[in-house]
Amino acid sequence: MQKFFVQRRIRFTYMIIFIGILLSGGCKTKEEKAPVKNDSPERPNIVIIYADDLGYGELGVYGATELKTPNLDKLANGGMRFTKGYASSATCTPSRYALLTGTYPWRNKSAKILPGTAPLIIDTAQMTIPRMLREQGYKTGIVGKWHLGLGNGNVNWNERIAPGPNEVGFEQSYIMAATQDRVPTVYIQNGKVFKLDPDDPILVNYDTNFPGEPTGLDNPELLKMKWHHGHNNSIVNGIPRIGFMKGGESAKWVDEDMADTFLAEAQKYVAAHKAEPFFLYYALQQPHVPRTPHPRFEGASGMGPRGDVIVEADWVVGEFINTLESEGLLENTLIVFSSDNGPVLNDGYYDDAVEKLGNHKPAGPLRGGKYSLFEAGTRVPFITYWKGRISPGVSDALVSQLDLLTSLANLVGSDKKGEDSEDLLDVFLGKSNMGRDQIVLEATSRTAFRQGDWAMIPPYDGPSINQSVNIELGNDNEYQLYNLEEDIGQQNNLAESHPLKLKEMIATYEEIRGNGTDNLEALELK
Ligand code: NG6
Ligand code: CA
């Protein structure tokens, strides 16, 4: 009899312990998603492929029917496709800053669209993805668009240009300084202008032209592409640019060859480093203006140059992945694909982007576009792929490019973190659906807030539409509140009907953003 009770007590004790284990970790709630340290760090190669101005609705897998993107569709179908993946900003420089540093761009006053002469905006002591990986023994390289500034404010383009990518963690760099529409229109390899003839030095100025040099404004007869707004300074290859440039003839890029040039450099990088873990940031220039497809892609989309360069971008991604495959690296490489901001049609040149769009919807079902606080500004294609490791699927978790730094650190066994970067490694690998709770989104120095299914845009002065690009910016003198689950197109402002939700979101937003209570008071006055 006593033995029976002892056995019952033991069973009871076991049961209590079991329940205790369950409560302490077995059943995780949303609040408890404290980062799980990765006990078995790995060292796969890591590649981030980053498009420029590619919208949420641009790929077949994201709903495009008029535009064919077979290679990116294949990548997405073989990996994890995120439906709520965000760039940090609706323009390039701030998004790229956030991607590399894991820090919100609005914390850095210089993180705005930069001219080609701007100084480097990443502190050379700051943690970045390449620096973190380099500390872990990775080889690190960048090929493509930089647009994070170079030098200290007074660059001599004829000498070594520093600081730049090589001073913030990249051992190798082959870049364009800013954008394809900004001077200097040359490639820069490890700080040196590529193929520069010392007898034909480069001069760059964003304020005044060099005497006697033609411009888009004064010499329309020299143009093969016409400017619509802005873009009427120096002419290079018949294309008028932003900023003035003189000299450097032998170093000037050929716009139509840019995709092939960057692809070849990316492939070279892989071949050179296939024996060691490497990180490559492959920053495509498409479909940013000026849209200059190689002649073999001209007409490929039936949508004019904008569609053609998206087809071209899809092709280079396919070729690049073929290289990884033929080098036997696909099972040992984590690929992340995304875009720096949402889509724009007319971004300053007459290139038929509007006229030949047909039924294509660059932003898919989203409202706004590049420069906008509405969803299309920052919600972008976001794909992770790792053959044999990421089971193909679609994830609705809220993720940001900000999160890559801390998540990749966890993957490779580093304890480095970005200031605003969450560890979502399991989410990126498709093993968890618990993404971020919230995110602050930026668009040309204004910010909005997403929390769960809700998006909140504070009141802003300024035009509701940017007439030049014909994009709704999200400015309104009232608060805007949208339930994205029910209203992905942000048509019904629920601010009036959901005052408590609005108040709660403003409070959290201001806590993160550090705006004080100005906006909250304004709300209460209403
Ligand atoms: C804008 C340019 C636009 C584009 C953008 C930067 C004008 C009128 N517009 O100022 O064409 O270059 O800057 O785009 O000059 S981004 O994707 O690099 O942020
Ligand atoms: Ca961009």
Coordinates of C-alpha atoms and ligand atoms in Angstrom, one line a residue:
M1 CA 0.0 0.0 0.0
Q2 CA 2.8 2.4 1.0
K3 CA 4.8 1.3 -2.1
F4 CA 1.7 2.3 -4.2
F5 CA 1.7 5.8 -2.7
V6 CA 5.4 6.2 -3.2
Q7 CA 5.0 5.3 -6.8
R8 CA 2.1 7.7 -7.2
R9 CA 4.2 10.5 -5.7
I10 CA 7.1 9.8 -8.0
R11 CA 4.7 9.8 -11.0
F12 CA 3.2 13.0 -9.7
T13 CA 6.7 14.6 -9.3
Y14 CA 7.6 13.6 -12.8
M15 CA 4.4 15.2 -14.1
I16 CA 5.1 18.5 -12.3
I17 CA 8.7 18.5 -13.8
F18 CA 7.3 17.8 -17.2
I19 CA 4.7 20.6 -17.0
G20 CA 7.5 22.9 -15.7
I21 CA 9.6 22.1 -18.8
L22 CA 6.7 22.7 -21.0
L23 CA 6.0 26.1 -19.5
S24 CA 9.6 27.2 -19.4
G25 CA 10.4 26.7 -23.0
G26 CA 8.5 24.0 -24.7
C27 CA 5.7 26.3 -25.7
K28 CA 7.1 29.6 -26.8
T29 CA 4.8 32.6 -27.0
K30 CA 5.3 35.6 -29.1
E31 CA 6.7 37.6 -26.2
E32 CA 9.2 34.9 -25.4
K33 CA 11.0 34.8 -28.7
A34 CA 14.3 35.7 -27.1
P35 CA 17.0 34.9 -29.7
V36 CA 18.0 31.2 -29.5
K37 CA 21.8 31.2 -29.7
N38 CA 22.9 29.0 -32.5
D39 CA 25.0 26.3 -30.9
S40 CA 26.4 24.9 -34.0
P41 CA 27.6 27.8 -36.1
E42 CA 28.1 27.1 -39.8
R43 CA 30.2 28.7 -42.4
P44 CA 28.2 28.7 -45.6
N45 CA 29.1 31.3 -48.3
I46 CA 26.6 34.2 -48.1
V47 CA 25.5 36.2 -51.1
I48 CA 23.1 39.2 -50.9
I49 CA 21.8 40.1 -54.3
Y50 CA 20.2 43.5 -54.1
A51 CA 18.1 45.0 -56.9
D52 CA 17.6 48.8 -57.3
D53 CA 14.0 50.1 -57.4
L54 CA 12.4 46.6 -58.0
G55 CA 8.8 46.6 -56.8
Y56 CA 6.8 44.1 -54.8
G57 CA 4.8 43.0 -57.8
E58 CA 7.6 42.7 -60.3
L59 CA 8.3 39.0 -60.2
G60 CA 6.2 36.1 -61.4
V61 CA 6.2 34.6 -57.9
Y62 CA 4.9 37.8 -56.5
G63 CA 2.0 37.9 -59.0
A64 CA 3.4 39.5 -62.1
T65 CA 1.9 38.0 -65.2
E66 CA 3.0 40.4 -67.9
L67 CA 6.7 40.2 -67.1
K68 CA 8.6 36.9 -67.1
T69 CA 11.2 36.4 -64.4
P70 CA 11.9 32.6 -64.6
N71 CA 15.3 32.7 -62.7
L72 CA 14.1 34.7 -59.8
D73 CA 10.9 32.6 -59.7
K74 CA 13.0 29.5 -59.5
L75 CA 15.0 30.9 -56.7
A76 CA 11.9 31.8 -54.8
N77 CA 10.2 28.5 -55.5
G78 CA 13.3 26.6 -54.2
G79 CA 13.6 28.8 -51.1
M80 CA 11.6 30.9 -48.8
R81 CA 9.6 33.7 -50.2
F82 CA 8.6 36.5 -47.8
T83 CA 5.3 38.3 -48.3
K84 CA 6.1 40.9 -45.6
G85 CA 9.7 41.6 -46.3
Y86 CA 10.8 45.3 -46.0
A87 CA 13.6 47.6 -47.1
S88 CA 14.2 50.1 -44.4
S89 CA 13.5 53.1 -46.6
A90 CA 11.7 54.1 -49.8
T91 CA 15.0 55.3 -51.3
C92 CA 18.4 53.8 -51.9
T93 CA 21.1 55.2 -49.6
P94 CA 19.1 54.9 -46.4
S95 CA 18.1 51.3 -47.2
R96 CA 21.7 50.3 -48.1
Y97 CA 22.9 51.9 -44.9
A98 CA 20.4 49.9 -42.9
L99 CA 21.1 46.7 -44.7
L100 CA 24.9 46.8 -44.0
T101 CA 24.8 48.2 -40.5
G102 CA 21.6 46.9 -39.0
T103 CA 20.8 50.4 -37.9
Y104 CA 17.7 52.4 -38.7
P105 CA 18.7 55.0 -41.3
W106 CA 16.8 57.9 -39.5
R107 CA 19.4 57.6 -36.7
N108 CA 22.0 58.9 -39.2
K109 CA 21.2 62.4 -40.5
S110 CA 23.5 61.8 -43.6
A111 CA 21.5 58.7 -44.7
K112 CA 19.7 60.5 -47.6
I113 CA 20.0 60.2 -51.4
L114 CA 23.6 61.2 -51.9
P115 CA 25.3 63.0 -54.7
G116 CA 28.3 61.2 -56.2
T117 CA 30.7 63.5 -54.3
A118 CA 29.3 62.8 -50.8
P119 CA 31.6 61.5 -48.1
L120 CA 31.2 58.0 -46.7
I121 CA 28.3 57.9 -44.3
I122 CA 29.2 54.6 -42.5
D123 CA 31.5 55.2 -39.6
T124 CA 34.7 53.2 -40.2
A125 CA 34.4 51.8 -36.7
Q126 CA 30.8 50.8 -37.2
M127 CA 29.8 47.1 -37.3
T128 CA 28.7 46.0 -40.7
I129 CA 27.8 42.6 -42.2
P130 CA 31.1 42.3 -44.1
R131 CA 33.1 43.4 -41.0
M132 CA 31.3 40.9 -38.8
L133 CA 31.9 38.1 -41.3
R134 CA 35.5 39.1 -41.8
E135 CA 36.0 38.7 -38.1
Q136 CA 34.7 35.1 -38.5
G137 CA 37.3 34.4 -41.2
Y138 CA 35.2 35.2 -44.3
K139 CA 36.5 36.7 -47.5
T140 CA 34.3 39.7 -48.2
G141 CA 33.5 41.5 -51.5
I142 CA 31.1 43.9 -53.1
V143 CA 30.3 44.2 -56.8
G144 CA 27.8 46.8 -58.1
K145 CA 26.1 49.9 -56.8
W146 CA 27.5 51.5 -53.6
H147 CA 25.8 54.9 -53.0
L148 CA 27.0 55.3 -49.4
G149 CA 29.5 58.0 -50.1
L150 CA 33.2 57.9 -50.6
G151 CA 36.1 59.8 -49.0
N152 CA 36.0 62.5 -46.5
G153 CA 34.3 65.2 -48.5
N154 CA 36.8 66.3 -51.0
V155 CA 37.7 63.4 -53.2
N156 CA 40.5 63.4 -55.7
W157 CA 39.2 60.9 -58.2
N158 CA 42.7 60.4 -59.7
E159 CA 44.2 59.0 -56.5
R160 CA 43.2 56.2 -54.1
I161 CA 39.7 57.1 -52.9
A162 CA 39.2 56.3 -49.2
P163 CA 37.4 55.7 -47.0
G164 CA 35.0 53.6 -48.9
P165 CA 33.8 49.9 -49.0
N166 CA 37.3 48.6 -48.3
E167 CA 37.3 50.6 -45.0
V168 CA 34.0 49.3 -43.7
G169 CA 34.6 45.5 -44.0
F170 CA 34.9 44.7 -47.7
E171 CA 38.3 43.2 -48.7
Q172 CA 37.5 43.7 -52.4
S173 CA 35.3 46.1 -54.2
Y174 CA 34.3 46.8 -57.7
I175 CA 31.6 49.5 -57.6
M176 CA 29.9 52.5 -59.1
A177 CA 30.1 55.4 -56.7
A178 CA 26.5 56.4 -56.6
T179 CA 23.9 55.7 -59.2
Q180 CA 23.9 55.0 -62.9
D181 CA 22.4 58.5 -63.4
R182 CA 25.0 60.3 -61.3
V183 CA 28.6 61.2 -62.2
P184 CA 31.3 60.0 -62.0
T185 CA 30.3 57.4 -64.5
V186 CA 33.2 55.1 -63.9
Y187 CA 33.9 51.9 -62.1
I188 CA 36.0 52.0 -59.0
Q189 CA 38.1 49.0 -58.0
N190 CA 39.5 48.8 -54.5
G191 CA 39.4 52.6 -54.3
K192 CA 41.0 53.3 -57.7
V193 CA 39.1 54.4 -60.8
F194 CA 39.3 51.5 -63.1
K195 CA 41.1 52.0 -66.4
L196 CA 41.8 55.6 -65.7
D197 CA 44.4 57.3 -68.0
P198 CA 46.6 59.5 -65.7
D199 CA 46.9 61.9 -68.6
D200 CA 43.2 62.5 -68.7
P201 CA 42.3 63.1 -65.1
I202 CA 38.7 63.1 -63.8
L203 CA 37.1 66.2 -62.4
V204 CA 33.6 66.1 -60.7
N205 CA 31.5 68.9 -59.5
Y206 CA 27.8 68.9 -58.5
D207 CA 27.4 72.7 -58.4
T208 CA 29.0 74.1 -61.5
N209 CA 29.9 72.9 -65.0
F210 CA 33.4 72.9 -66.4
P211 CA 33.8 75.5 -69.1
G212 CA 33.0 74.3 -72.6
E213 CA 31.6 71.0 -71.5
P214 CA 28.2 70.1 -73.1
T215 CA 25.1 69.6 -70.9
G216 CA 21.7 68.0 -71.3
L217 CA 20.2 71.4 -70.8
D218 CA 22.1 73.2 -73.5
N219 CA 22.9 70.4 -76.0
P220 CA 19.7 68.4 -76.6
E221 CA 21.1 67.5 -80.0
L222 CA 23.7 65.3 -78.4
L223 CA 21.3 63.1 -76.5
K224 CA 20.2 59.6 -77.2
M225 CA 18.0 59.6 -74.1
K226 CA 16.0 62.7 -73.2
W227 CA 15.6 64.0 -69.7
H228 CA 12.2 64.6 -68.2
H229 CA 13.0 66.2 -64.8
G230 CA 16.5 66.7 -63.3
H231 CA 19.2 64.8 -65.2
N232 CA 20.3 67.7 -67.4
N233 CA 23.9 68.1 -66.4
S234 CA 26.9 66.3 -68.1
I235 CA 26.3 64.0 -71.0
V236 CA 28.0 60.6 -71.0
N237 CA 27.3 58.2 -73.8
G238 CA 24.5 60.4 -75.0
I239 CA 22.7 60.2 -71.6
P240 CA 22.4 63.3 -69.6
R241 CA 23.3 62.8 -65.9
I242 CA 23.1 64.4 -62.5
G243 CA 26.3 66.3 -61.7
F244 CA 29.1 67.6 -63.9
M245 CA 32.2 65.6 -64.9
K246 CA 35.2 66.2 -67.2
G247 CA 37.9 63.9 -68.3
G248 CA 38.4 60.2 -67.5
E249 CA 37.4 59.2 -71.1
S250 CA 39.0 55.7 -71.0
A251 CA 37.4 54.9 -67.7
K252 CA 33.8 55.8 -68.5
W253 CA 31.5 52.8 -68.4
V254 CA 29.4 51.7 -71.3
D255 CA 25.9 51.7 -69.9
E256 CA 24.6 48.8 -72.0
D257 CA 27.4 46.6 -70.8
M258 CA 27.0 47.3 -67.1
A259 CA 25.0 44.2 -66.3
D260 CA 27.5 42.0 -68.0
T261 CA 30.4 43.8 -66.3
F262 CA 29.0 43.4 -62.8
L263 CA 28.1 39.7 -63.5
A264 CA 31.6 38.9 -64.8
E265 CA 33.1 40.5 -61.7
A266 CA 30.7 38.6 -59.4
Q267 CA 31.5 35.4 -61.2
K268 CA 35.2 36.1 -60.9
Y269 CA 34.9 36.7 -57.2
V270 CA 33.2 33.4 -56.7
A271 CA 35.8 31.5 -58.7
A272 CA 38.6 33.1 -56.8
H273 CA 37.2 32.4 -53.4
K274 CA 35.4 29.1 -53.8
A275 CA 37.7 27.3 -51.5
E276 CA 37.0 29.5 -48.5
P277 CA 33.8 30.9 -47.0
F278 CA 33.0 34.1 -48.7
F279 CA 30.5 36.9 -48.5
L280 CA 29.5 38.7 -51.7
Y281 CA 27.2 41.7 -51.8
Y282 CA 26.1 41.8 -55.4
A283 CA 24.3 45.1 -55.9
L284 CA 22.5 45.2 -59.3
Q285 CA 21.9 48.5 -61.0
Q286 CA 18.5 47.5 -62.5
P287 CA 15.8 48.7 -62.9
H288 CA 17.0 52.2 -61.8
V289 CA 17.3 54.9 -64.4
P290 CA 18.8 55.3 -66.9
R291 CA 17.4 52.0 -68.1
T292 CA 19.9 50.7 -70.6
P293 CA 19.5 47.0 -71.5
H294 CA 22.2 45.3 -73.5
P295 CA 21.0 45.1 -77.1
R296 CA 20.3 41.4 -76.7
F297 CA 17.6 42.3 -74.2
E298 CA 16.1 45.2 -76.2
G299 CA 12.4 44.4 -76.7
A300 CA 12.6 41.3 -74.5
S301 CA 9.7 42.4 -72.3
G302 CA 7.5 44.2 -74.7
M303 CA 7.4 46.9 -72.0
G304 CA 10.2 49.1 -73.2
P305 CA 13.5 49.6 -71.4
R306 CA 12.2 49.3 -67.9
G307 CA 10.8 45.8 -68.5
D308 CA 13.8 44.9 -70.6
V309 CA 16.2 45.6 -67.8
I310 CA 14.2 43.5 -65.3
V311 CA 14.4 40.6 -67.8
E312 CA 18.1 41.3 -68.0
A313 CA 18.4 41.4 -64.1
D314 CA 16.6 38.1 -64.0
W315 CA 19.0 36.7 -66.5
V316 CA 22.1 37.8 -64.6
V317 CA 20.8 36.3 -61.4
G318 CA 20.2 33.0 -63.3
E319 CA 23.8 33.1 -64.7
F320 CA 25.2 33.9 -61.3
I321 CA 23.4 30.9 -59.7
N322 CA 24.6 28.7 -62.6
T323 CA 28.1 29.7 -61.6
L324 CA 27.5 28.7 -58.0
E325 CA 26.1 25.4 -59.2
S326 CA 28.9 24.6 -61.6
E327 CA 31.5 25.5 -59.0
G328 CA 29.7 23.0 -56.7
L329 CA 28.8 25.7 -54.2
L330 CA 25.0 25.7 -54.3
E331 CA 24.5 23.4 -51.3
N332 CA 26.9 25.5 -49.3
T333 CA 25.7 29.0 -50.1
L334 CA 22.9 31.1 -48.5
I335 CA 21.5 33.5 -51.0
V336 CA 19.3 36.5 -50.0
F337 CA 17.6 38.4 -52.8
S338 CA 15.8 41.7 -52.2
S339 CA 15.4 45.3 -53.4
D340 CA 16.4 48.6 -51.9
N341 CA 13.1 50.4 -52.4
G342 CA 9.8 50.2 -54.3
P343 CA 9.1 50.9 -57.9
V344 CA 9.0 54.1 -60.0
L345 CA 8.1 54.4 -63.6
N346 CA 9.2 57.9 -64.8
D347 CA 12.2 58.7 -62.6
G348 CA 13.5 61.5 -64.8
Y349 CA 14.0 60.3 -68.3
Y350 CA 11.6 59.7 -71.3
D351 CA 12.0 56.0 -71.6
D352 CA 8.4 54.7 -72.2
A353 CA 8.1 53.2 -68.7
V354 CA 4.7 54.6 -68.4
E355 CA 3.6 54.4 -72.0
K356 CA 4.5 50.7 -72.4
L357 CA 3.5 49.4 -69.0
G358 CA 0.4 47.7 -70.2
N359 CA -1.2 45.7 -67.4
H360 CA 1.9 45.2 -65.4
K361 CA 1.6 46.3 -61.8
P362 CA 5.1 47.1 -60.4
A363 CA 3.8 47.4 -56.9
G364 CA 1.4 44.5 -57.1
P365 CA -1.6 45.3 -54.9
L366 CA 0.3 47.9 -52.8
R367 CA -0.3 51.7 -52.7
G368 CA 2.5 54.2 -53.5
G369 CA 5.9 53.5 -54.8
K370 CA 9.5 54.7 -54.5
Y371 CA 9.7 57.8 -52.2
S372 CA 6.3 56.9 -50.5
L373 CA 5.3 56.1 -47.0
F374 CA 2.6 53.8 -48.3
E375 CA 3.5 50.1 -48.4
A376 CA 4.9 50.1 -52.0
G377 CA 7.7 52.3 -50.9
T378 CA 9.4 49.7 -48.7
R379 CA 7.6 46.3 -49.0
V380 CA 9.7 44.5 -51.6
P381 CA 10.5 41.1 -52.9
F382 CA 12.5 39.2 -50.3
I383 CA 13.8 35.7 -50.9
T384 CA 16.2 33.4 -49.0
Y385 CA 17.6 30.3 -50.7
W386 CA 19.9 27.6 -49.5
K387 CA 19.7 24.4 -51.4
G388 CA 19.0 21.4 -49.2
R389 CA 18.8 23.6 -46.1
I390 CA 15.8 25.9 -46.6
S391 CA 12.7 23.9 -47.3
P392 CA 10.8 25.7 -50.1
G393 CA 7.9 27.7 -48.8
V394 CA 6.2 31.1 -48.3
S395 CA 6.5 33.0 -45.1
D396 CA 4.2 35.7 -43.8
A397 CA 6.5 36.7 -41.0
L398 CA 7.4 40.4 -40.8
V399 CA 11.1 40.7 -41.7
S400 CA 13.3 43.6 -42.5
Q401 CA 16.6 43.9 -44.2
L402 CA 17.8 45.4 -40.9
D403 CA 17.7 41.9 -39.4
L404 CA 20.3 40.3 -41.7
L405 CA 23.3 41.5 -39.7
T406 CA 22.3 40.0 -36.3
S407 CA 20.8 36.9 -37.9
L408 CA 23.8 36.2 -40.1
A409 CA 26.0 36.8 -37.0
N410 CA 24.1 34.1 -35.2
L411 CA 24.4 31.7 -38.2
V412 CA 28.2 31.9 -38.2
G413 CA 28.7 32.0 -34.4
S414 CA 29.4 35.7 -34.0
D415 CA 27.8 37.7 -31.1
K416 CA 27.8 40.9 -33.0
K417 CA 24.5 42.8 -33.4
G418 CA 23.1 45.7 -35.3
E419 CA 21.5 48.4 -33.1
D420 CA 18.0 47.8 -34.6
S421 CA 18.7 44.3 -36.1
E422 CA 16.7 41.4 -34.7
D423 CA 17.9 37.8 -34.7
L424 CA 15.5 36.2 -37.1
L425 CA 17.8 33.5 -38.3
D426 CA 15.2 30.7 -37.8
V427 CA 12.7 32.8 -39.8
F428 CA 15.1 33.4 -42.6
L429 CA 15.9 29.7 -42.7
G430 CA 12.2 28.9 -42.8
K431 CA 12.2 27.2 -39.4
S432 CA 10.0 29.7 -37.6
N433 CA 7.3 32.1 -38.5
M434 CA 7.9 34.5 -35.6
G435 CA 9.1 37.6 -37.3
R436 CA 9.3 41.2 -36.0
D437 CA 6.4 42.7 -34.0
Q438 CA 7.0 46.1 -35.5
I439 CA 9.1 48.2 -37.8
V440 CA 9.6 51.9 -38.5
L441 CA 9.6 52.7 -42.2
E442 CA 11.3 55.7 -43.7
A443 CA 10.7 57.7 -46.9
T444 CA 12.7 60.9 -47.7
S445 CA 13.1 61.9 -44.0
R446 CA 9.6 61.0 -42.9
T447 CA 8.7 57.9 -41.0
A448 CA 5.7 55.6 -40.6
F449 CA 5.1 52.6 -38.4
R450 CA 4.0 49.1 -39.0
Q451 CA 3.0 46.9 -36.1
G452 CA 1.3 43.5 -36.6
D453 CA -1.3 43.9 -39.2
W454 CA -1.5 47.7 -38.8
A455 CA 0.2 50.5 -40.6
M456 CA 0.2 54.1 -39.1
I457 CA 1.4 57.2 -40.9
P458 CA 1.7 60.4 -38.9
P459 CA 0.5 63.7 -40.3
Y460 CA 3.0 65.4 -42.7
D461 CA 2.9 68.6 -44.6
G462 CA 3.9 68.5 -48.2
P463 CA 2.3 67.4 -51.4
S464 CA 0.2 64.2 -51.3
I465 CA 1.6 63.3 -54.8
N466 CA 5.0 63.8 -56.3
Q467 CA 3.8 65.1 -59.7
S468 CA 7.1 64.4 -61.5
V469 CA 7.1 60.7 -60.8
N470 CA 3.3 60.5 -60.3
I471 CA 3.6 58.7 -56.9
E472 CA 1.4 59.2 -53.8
L473 CA 3.8 60.0 -51.0
G474 CA 1.6 59.3 -48.1
N475 CA 1.5 62.9 -46.8
D476 CA -1.7 64.0 -45.2
N477 CA -2.6 66.4 -42.4
E478 CA -4.4 63.7 -40.5
Y479 CA -3.2 60.5 -39.0
Q480 CA -3.6 57.5 -41.2
L481 CA -4.3 54.0 -39.9
Y482 CA -4.7 51.0 -42.1
N483 CA -5.4 47.3 -41.4
L484 CA -3.2 45.7 -43.9
E485 CA -4.7 42.2 -43.5
E486 CA -8.1 43.5 -44.6
D487 CA -6.9 46.4 -46.8
I488 CA -3.5 45.7 -48.3
G489 CA -4.1 48.6 -50.8
Q490 CA -4.5 51.1 -47.9
Q491 CA -7.8 52.5 -49.1
N492 CA -9.7 52.8 -45.8
N493 CA -8.2 55.1 -43.2
L494 CA -9.4 53.7 -39.8
A495 CA -7.8 56.4 -37.6
E496 CA -11.2 57.9 -36.6
S497 CA -12.9 54.6 -36.1
H498 CA -10.0 53.0 -34.1
P499 CA -8.8 55.7 -31.8
L500 CA -7.4 53.3 -29.2
K501 CA -5.4 51.3 -31.7
L502 CA -4.1 54.6 -33.1
K503 CA -3.1 55.9 -29.7
E504 CA -1.3 52.6 -28.9
M505 CA 0.6 52.6 -32.1
I506 CA 1.6 56.3 -31.8
A507 CA 2.9 55.6 -28.3
T508 CA 5.1 52.6 -29.4
Y509 CA 6.2 54.4 -32.5
E510 CA 7.3 57.5 -30.5
E511 CA 9.1 55.3 -28.0
I512 CA 11.2 53.9 -30.7
R513 CA 11.5 57.0 -32.9
G514 CA 12.2 59.2 -29.9
N515 CA 9.9 62.0 -31.2
G516 CA 8.7 63.1 -27.8
T517 CA 4.9 63.4 -27.5
D518 CA 4.2 66.2 -30.0
N519 CA 2.2 64.0 -32.2
L520 CA 0.3 62.4 -29.4
E521 CA -0.7 65.8 -28.1
A522 CA -1.9 66.8 -31.5
L523 CA -4.0 63.6 -31.5
E524 CA -5.6 64.5 -28.2
L525 CA -6.4 68.0 -29.3
K526 CA -8.3 66.7 -32.3
Ligands
NG6_1 C1 16.5 61.4 -57.4 C2 16.6 61.4 -58.9 C3 16.2 60.0 -59.3 C4 17.0 59.0 -58.7 C5 16.9 59.2 -57.2 C6 17.8 58.2 -56.4 C7 16.1 63.6 -59.9 C8 15.0 64.5 -60.4 N1 15.7 62.4 -59.4 O1 16.9 62.7 -56.9 O2 16.3 59.9 -60.7 O3 18.3 59.1 -59.1 O4 17.3 60.5 -56.8 O5 17.3 56.9 -56.5 O6 17.3 63.9 -60.0 S1 17.9 55.9 -55.5 O7 17.2 54.7 -55.8 O8 19.3 55.8 -55.7 O9 17.5 56.4 -54.2
CA2 CA 16.9 52.5 -55.3

